[in-house]
Amino acid sequence: DADVTQTPRNRITKTGKRIMLECSQTKGHDRMYWYRQDPGLGLRLIYYSFDVKDINKGEISDGYSVSRQAQAKFSLSLESAIPNQTALYFCATSLGVDTEAFFGQGTRLTVV
Amino acid sequence: AQSVSQHNHHVILSEAASLELGCNYSYGGTVNLFWYVQYPGQHLQLLLKYFSGDPLVKGIKGFEAEFIKSKFSFNLRKPSVQWSDTAEYFCAVRIYNQGGKLIFGQGTELSVKP
């Protein structure tokens, strides 16, 4: 089983719909991150969380919100999806500043 | 603006050629440095990391990188690439004075011709 699991793996949604991407981890890490990947732009940080009560905006948080329901779960929501949010989304975890980040398999989101 | 810059967007090499991918960052203070690889259709996997100590770090699959603090650089190298190295490579920087935020470069696509 994967240590960092993202669901769904693929999703097509319509403009204006609310959608939630979920991430869960079994690594016992305290830090969790959401990134989006776009061709030529690399990975851009959307939100990150250092523990359940600590949520921080990243580089491109507009149009997104997050919830850290437990140490092991970190969800990303698009309240009203728009086509330019079509991207590959990755969740990652790390243990403090002592480890590298470990990535999930990604969620490919298409907004039509 | 603070950033992580990868100089090459797309690199094309023949097998056995040497590889060097550039990475520069503009953050001051203490940083951790990483190179990740993403094979087609897969998630990111760690190639190597620098936390402290010897600035020349060795990673998996024959890759190495050198941290040059004065140049804010962390370039990735491999003496002889293989077709299986075809992938996208990302440099990343963890910024201590920003709470350990992890920022990625734009990525470099490497194509190795057999």
mmCIF file of C-alpha atoms in Angstrom:
data_model
loop_
_atom_site.group_PDB
_atom_site.id
_atom_site.type_symbol
_atom_site.label_atom_id
_atom_site.label_comp_id
_atom_site.label_asym_id
_atom_site.label_seq_id
_atom_site.Cartn_x
_atom_site.Cartn_y
_atom_site.Cartn_z
ATOM 1 C CA ASP A 1 0.000 0.000 0.000
ATOM 2 C CA ALA A 2 1.154 3.525 -0.770
ATOM 3 C CA ASP A 3 2.311 5.620 2.177
ATOM 4 C CA VAL A 4 0.705 8.765 0.724
ATOM 5 C CA THR A 5 -2.632 8.128 -0.929
ATOM 6 C CA GLN A 6 -4.590 10.579 -3.004
ATOM 7 C CA THR A 7 -8.194 10.196 -4.055
ATOM 8 C CA PRO A 8 -9.540 10.417 -6.647
ATOM 9 C CA ARG A 9 -6.748 9.715 -9.148
ATOM 10 C CA ASN A 10 -8.653 11.307 -12.002
ATOM 11 C CA ARG A 11 -11.616 13.640 -12.000
ATOM 12 C CA ILE A 12 -13.509 15.599 -14.595
ATOM 13 C CA THR A 13 -15.803 18.281 -13.253
ATOM 14 C CA LYS A 14 -17.815 21.170 -14.594
ATOM 15 C CA THR A 15 -17.134 24.847 -14.120
ATOM 16 C CA GLY A 16 -18.692 26.153 -10.934
ATOM 17 C CA LYS A 17 -18.840 22.822 -9.157
ATOM 18 C CA ARG A 18 -17.313 22.251 -5.762
ATOM 19 C CA ILE A 19 -14.751 19.492 -5.609
ATOM 20 C CA MET A 20 -12.600 18.007 -2.879
ATOM 21 C CA LEU A 21 -9.325 16.183 -3.328
ATOM 22 C CA GLU A 22 -8.247 14.014 -0.456
ATOM 23 C CA CYS A 23 -4.866 12.965 0.843
ATOM 24 C CA SER A 24 -4.085 10.509 3.586
ATOM 25 C CA GLN A 25 -0.758 9.236 4.864
ATOM 26 C CA THR A 26 0.454 6.368 6.982
ATOM 27 C CA LYS A 27 3.965 7.713 7.497
ATOM 28 C CA GLY A 28 3.228 9.507 10.768
ATOM 29 C CA HIS A 29 4.528 12.760 9.334
ATOM 30 C CA ASP A 30 3.455 16.075 10.805
ATOM 31 C CA ARG A 31 3.800 18.223 7.689
ATOM 32 C CA MET A 32 1.558 17.989 4.660
ATOM 33 C CA TYR A 33 1.545 19.983 1.433
ATOM 34 C CA TRP A 34 -0.609 20.483 -1.629
ATOM 35 C CA TYR A 35 1.005 21.369 -4.959
ATOM 36 C CA ARG A 36 -0.265 21.753 -8.473
ATOM 37 C CA GLN A 37 1.838 20.853 -11.486
ATOM 38 C CA ASP A 38 1.463 22.604 -14.828
ATOM 39 C CA PRO A 39 3.712 22.093 -17.861
ATOM 40 C CA GLY A 40 6.626 24.522 -17.808
ATOM 41 C CA LEU A 41 5.724 25.865 -14.368
ATOM 42 C CA GLY A 42 6.920 23.026 -12.191
ATOM 43 C CA LEU A 43 5.203 22.414 -8.873
ATOM 44 C CA ARG A 44 3.624 25.385 -7.195
ATOM 45 C CA LEU A 45 2.708 25.339 -3.528
ATOM 46 C CA ILE A 46 -0.985 25.861 -2.797
ATOM 47 C CA TYR A 47 -1.221 25.263 0.955
ATOM 48 C CA TYR A 48 0.859 23.603 3.611
ATOM 49 C CA SER A 49 0.211 22.470 7.158
ATOM 50 C CA PHE A 50 2.711 21.821 9.912
ATOM 51 C CA ASP A 51 0.178 20.217 12.229
ATOM 52 C CA VAL A 52 -3.567 19.972 12.651
ATOM 53 C CA LYS A 53 -3.907 23.550 13.942
ATOM 54 C CA ASP A 54 -1.387 25.157 11.597
ATOM 55 C CA ILE A 55 -2.471 25.936 8.041
ATOM 56 C CA ASN A 56 -0.489 28.235 5.767
ATOM 57 C CA LYS A 57 -1.069 29.703 2.346
ATOM 58 C CA GLY A 58 1.419 28.919 -0.361
ATOM 59 C CA GLU A 59 2.240 30.693 -3.594
ATOM 60 C CA ILE A 60 -1.121 30.216 -5.302
ATOM 61 C CA SER A 61 -3.853 29.753 -2.694
ATOM 62 C CA ASP A 62 -6.564 31.872 -4.352
ATOM 63 C CA GLY A 63 -9.538 29.743 -5.335
ATOM 64 C CA TYR A 64 -8.533 26.904 -3.014
ATOM 65 C CA SER A 65 -9.146 25.981 0.605
ATOM 66 C CA VAL A 66 -7.848 23.162 2.779
ATOM 67 C CA SER A 67 -8.795 21.191 5.832
ATOM 68 C CA ARG A 68 -6.472 19.210 8.092
ATOM 69 C CA GLN A 69 -8.974 16.826 9.637
ATOM 70 C CA ALA A 70 -6.352 14.794 11.455
ATOM 71 C CA GLN A 71 -2.613 14.456 11.374
ATOM 72 C CA ALA A 72 -2.978 11.854 8.652
ATOM 73 C CA LYS A 73 -5.516 13.662 6.448
ATOM 74 C CA PHE A 74 -5.266 16.858 4.439
ATOM 75 C CA SER A 75 -7.988 17.786 1.955
ATOM 76 C CA LEU A 76 -7.925 20.372 -0.797
ATOM 77 C CA SER A 77 -11.175 21.991 -1.944
ATOM 78 C CA LEU A 78 -12.045 24.006 -4.985
ATOM 79 C CA GLU A 79 -15.175 25.888 -3.959
ATOM 80 C CA SER A 80 -16.153 26.840 -7.497
ATOM 81 C CA ALA A 81 -13.944 25.147 -10.051
ATOM 82 C CA ILE A 82 -12.769 27.051 -13.120
ATOM 83 C CA PRO A 83 -11.017 25.733 -16.250
ATOM 84 C CA ASN A 84 -7.606 27.200 -15.365
ATOM 85 C CA GLN A 85 -7.583 24.951 -12.315
ATOM 86 C CA THR A 86 -7.157 22.030 -14.672
ATOM 87 C CA ALA A 87 -3.850 20.525 -13.529
ATOM 88 C CA LEU A 88 -2.118 17.625 -11.859
ATOM 89 C CA TYR A 89 -2.344 17.944 -8.089
ATOM 90 C CA PHE A 90 0.121 16.368 -5.698
ATOM 91 C CA CYS A 91 -0.008 15.883 -1.965
ATOM 92 C CA ALA A 92 3.256 15.505 -0.068
ATOM 93 C CA THR A 93 4.334 14.865 3.501
ATOM 94 C CA SER A 94 7.489 15.341 5.537
ATOM 95 C CA LEU A 95 8.613 14.847 9.109
ATOM 96 C CA GLY A 96 9.501 18.287 10.378
ATOM 97 C CA VAL A 97 12.525 19.617 8.589
ATOM 98 C CA ASP A 98 14.400 16.375 9.040
ATOM 99 C CA THR A 99 13.252 14.535 5.957
ATOM 100 C CA GLU A 100 12.584 15.052 2.321
ATOM 101 C CA ALA A 101 9.008 15.288 1.096
ATOM 102 C CA PHE A 102 7.232 12.108 0.061
ATOM 103 C CA PHE A 103 4.666 12.408 -2.690
ATOM 104 C CA GLY A 104 1.376 10.808 -3.496
ATOM 105 C CA GLN A 105 0.554 9.477 -6.951
ATOM 106 C CA GLY A 106 -1.237 12.646 -7.983
ATOM 107 C CA THR A 107 -4.781 13.604 -8.949
ATOM 108 C CA ARG A 108 -5.424 14.686 -12.503
ATOM 109 C CA LEU A 109 -8.233 17.230 -12.422
ATOM 110 C CA THR A 110 -9.962 18.515 -15.518
ATOM 111 C CA VAL A 111 -12.456 21.366 -15.284
ATOM 112 C CA VAL A 112 -14.662 21.687 -18.347
ATOM 113 C CA ALA B 1 11.305 37.882 -6.028
ATOM 114 C CA GLN B 2 12.510 34.849 -4.156
ATOM 115 C CA SER B 3 12.604 31.806 -6.361
ATOM 116 C CA VAL B 4 14.121 28.538 -7.415
ATOM 117 C CA SER B 5 15.368 28.683 -11.001
ATOM 118 C CA GLN B 6 16.223 25.831 -13.291
ATOM 119 C CA HIS B 7 18.042 27.159 -16.311
ATOM 120 C CA ASN B 8 17.203 24.490 -18.846
ATOM 121 C CA HIS B 9 13.632 23.774 -19.816
ATOM 122 C CA HIS B 10 14.385 20.846 -22.111
ATOM 123 C CA VAL B 11 17.673 19.007 -22.556
ATOM 124 C CA ILE B 12 18.263 16.416 -25.262
ATOM 125 C CA LEU B 13 21.264 14.107 -24.988
ATOM 126 C CA SER B 14 22.534 10.938 -26.544
ATOM 127 C CA GLU B 15 23.237 7.915 -24.387
ATOM 128 C CA ALA B 16 26.618 8.049 -22.640
ATOM 129 C CA ALA B 17 26.736 11.838 -22.779
ATOM 130 C CA SER B 18 27.398 13.734 -19.573
ATOM 131 C CA LEU B 19 24.633 15.673 -17.890
ATOM 132 C CA GLU B 20 24.581 18.835 -15.861
ATOM 133 C CA LEU B 21 21.335 20.535 -14.884
ATOM 134 C CA GLY B 22 21.505 23.925 -13.243
ATOM 135 C CA CYS B 23 19.577 25.061 -10.178
ATOM 136 C CA ASN B 24 19.847 28.407 -8.441
ATOM 137 C CA TYR B 25 17.849 29.766 -5.559
ATOM 138 C CA SER B 26 17.508 33.222 -4.124
ATOM 139 C CA TYR B 27 16.708 32.561 -0.475
ATOM 140 C CA GLY B 28 19.050 33.625 2.301
ATOM 141 C CA GLY B 29 19.742 31.736 5.449
ATOM 142 C CA THR B 30 19.667 28.024 6.042
ATOM 143 C CA VAL B 31 18.225 25.824 3.330
ATOM 144 C CA ASN B 32 17.901 22.156 2.543
ATOM 145 C CA LEU B 33 18.266 21.243 -1.119
ATOM 146 C CA PHE B 34 16.731 18.424 -3.108
ATOM 147 C CA TRP B 35 16.578 16.978 -6.571
ATOM 148 C CA TYR B 36 13.512 14.958 -7.518
ATOM 149 C CA VAL B 37 12.813 12.954 -10.648
ATOM 150 C CA GLN B 38 9.446 12.322 -12.271
ATOM 151 C CA TYR B 39 9.296 9.504 -14.800
ATOM 152 C CA PRO B 40 6.480 9.733 -17.340
ATOM 153 C CA GLY B 41 3.116 9.217 -15.694
ATOM 154 C CA GLN B 42 4.561 8.806 -12.226
ATOM 155 C CA HIS B 43 4.887 10.817 -9.044
ATOM 156 C CA LEU B 44 8.018 12.549 -7.827
ATOM 157 C CA GLN B 45 10.807 10.475 -6.359
ATOM 158 C CA LEU B 46 13.843 11.712 -4.473
ATOM 159 C CA LEU B 47 17.178 11.536 -6.299
ATOM 160 C CA LEU B 48 19.336 13.161 -3.640
ATOM 161 C CA LYS B 49 19.349 15.705 -0.863
ATOM 162 C CA TYR B 50 21.665 18.094 0.907
ATOM 163 C CA PHE B 51 21.153 19.005 4.548
ATOM 164 C CA SER B 52 24.654 19.767 5.803
ATOM 165 C CA GLY B 53 28.222 18.549 5.616
ATOM 166 C CA ASP B 54 30.009 17.579 2.413
ATOM 167 C CA PRO B 55 28.648 19.841 -0.326
ATOM 168 C CA LEU B 56 29.078 17.078 -2.899
ATOM 169 C CA VAL B 57 26.232 14.644 -2.426
ATOM 170 C CA LYS B 58 25.632 11.392 -4.184
ATOM 171 C CA GLY B 59 22.217 10.018 -4.945
ATOM 172 C CA ILE B 60 20.612 7.071 -6.595
ATOM 173 C CA LYS B 61 21.263 5.854 -10.133
ATOM 174 C CA GLY B 62 24.684 7.513 -10.382
ATOM 175 C CA PHE B 63 23.491 11.074 -9.901
ATOM 176 C CA GLU B 64 25.365 13.611 -7.815
ATOM 177 C CA ALA B 65 24.969 17.283 -6.997
ATOM 178 C CA GLU B 66 27.215 19.993 -5.648
ATOM 179 C CA PHE B 67 26.069 22.711 -3.278
ATOM 180 C CA ILE B 68 27.974 25.957 -3.842
ATOM 181 C CA LYS B 69 26.770 28.294 -1.129
ATOM 182 C CA SER B 70 28.437 31.397 -2.542
ATOM 183 C CA LYS B 71 26.651 30.894 -5.836
ATOM 184 C CA PHE B 72 23.321 29.785 -4.330
ATOM 185 C CA SER B 73 23.539 26.819 -6.651
ATOM 186 C CA PHE B 74 22.850 23.087 -6.467
ATOM 187 C CA ASN B 75 23.598 21.620 -9.885
ATOM 188 C CA LEU B 76 22.795 18.022 -10.743
ATOM 189 C CA ARG B 77 25.301 15.899 -12.644
ATOM 190 C CA LYS B 78 25.655 12.443 -14.105
ATOM 191 C CA PRO B 79 28.770 11.334 -16.016
ATOM 192 C CA SER B 80 26.981 9.078 -18.479
ATOM 193 C CA VAL B 81 23.226 9.145 -19.047
ATOM 194 C CA GLN B 82 21.094 6.229 -20.108
ATOM 195 C CA TRP B 83 17.878 6.076 -22.092
ATOM 196 C CA SER B 84 16.101 5.186 -18.839
ATOM 197 C CA ASP B 85 17.058 8.588 -17.403
ATOM 198 C CA THR B 86 14.485 10.205 -19.673
ATOM 199 C CA ALA B 87 12.275 12.065 -17.194
ATOM 200 C CA GLU B 88 11.556 15.456 -15.725
ATOM 201 C CA TYR B 89 13.905 16.709 -13.008
ATOM 202 C CA PHE B 90 12.951 19.163 -10.290
ATOM 203 C CA CYS B 91 15.142 21.115 -7.921
ATOM 204 C CA ALA B 92 13.576 22.033 -4.569
ATOM 205 C CA VAL B 93 14.573 24.224 -1.645
ATOM 206 C CA ARG B 94 13.354 24.043 1.944
ATOM 207 C CA ILE B 95 13.530 27.480 3.520
ATOM 208 C CA TYR B 96 14.186 27.450 7.245
ATOM 209 C CA ASN B 97 13.395 31.090 7.949
ATOM 210 C CA GLN B 98 10.017 30.646 6.298
ATOM 211 C CA GLY B 99 8.981 27.826 8.554
ATOM 212 C CA GLY B 100 10.390 25.091 6.410
ATOM 213 C CA LYS B 101 8.340 25.849 3.312
ATOM 214 C CA LEU B 102 9.357 23.666 0.356
ATOM 215 C CA ILE B 103 9.560 25.414 -3.016
ATOM 216 C CA PHE B 104 10.209 23.803 -6.407
ATOM 217 C CA GLY B 105 11.816 24.992 -9.595
ATOM 218 C CA GLN B 106 10.094 24.892 -12.964
ATOM 219 C CA GLY B 107 11.534 21.536 -13.900
ATOM 220 C CA THR B 108 13.866 20.349 -16.661
ATOM 221 C CA GLU B 109 12.702 17.754 -19.139
ATOM 222 C CA LEU B 110 15.511 15.388 -20.108
ATOM 223 C CA SER B 111 15.240 13.314 -23.252
ATOM 224 C CA VAL B 112 17.952 10.710 -23.827
ATOM 225 C CA LYS B 113 18.251 9.291 -27.324
ATOM 226 C CA PRO B 114 19.264 5.635 -27.541
#
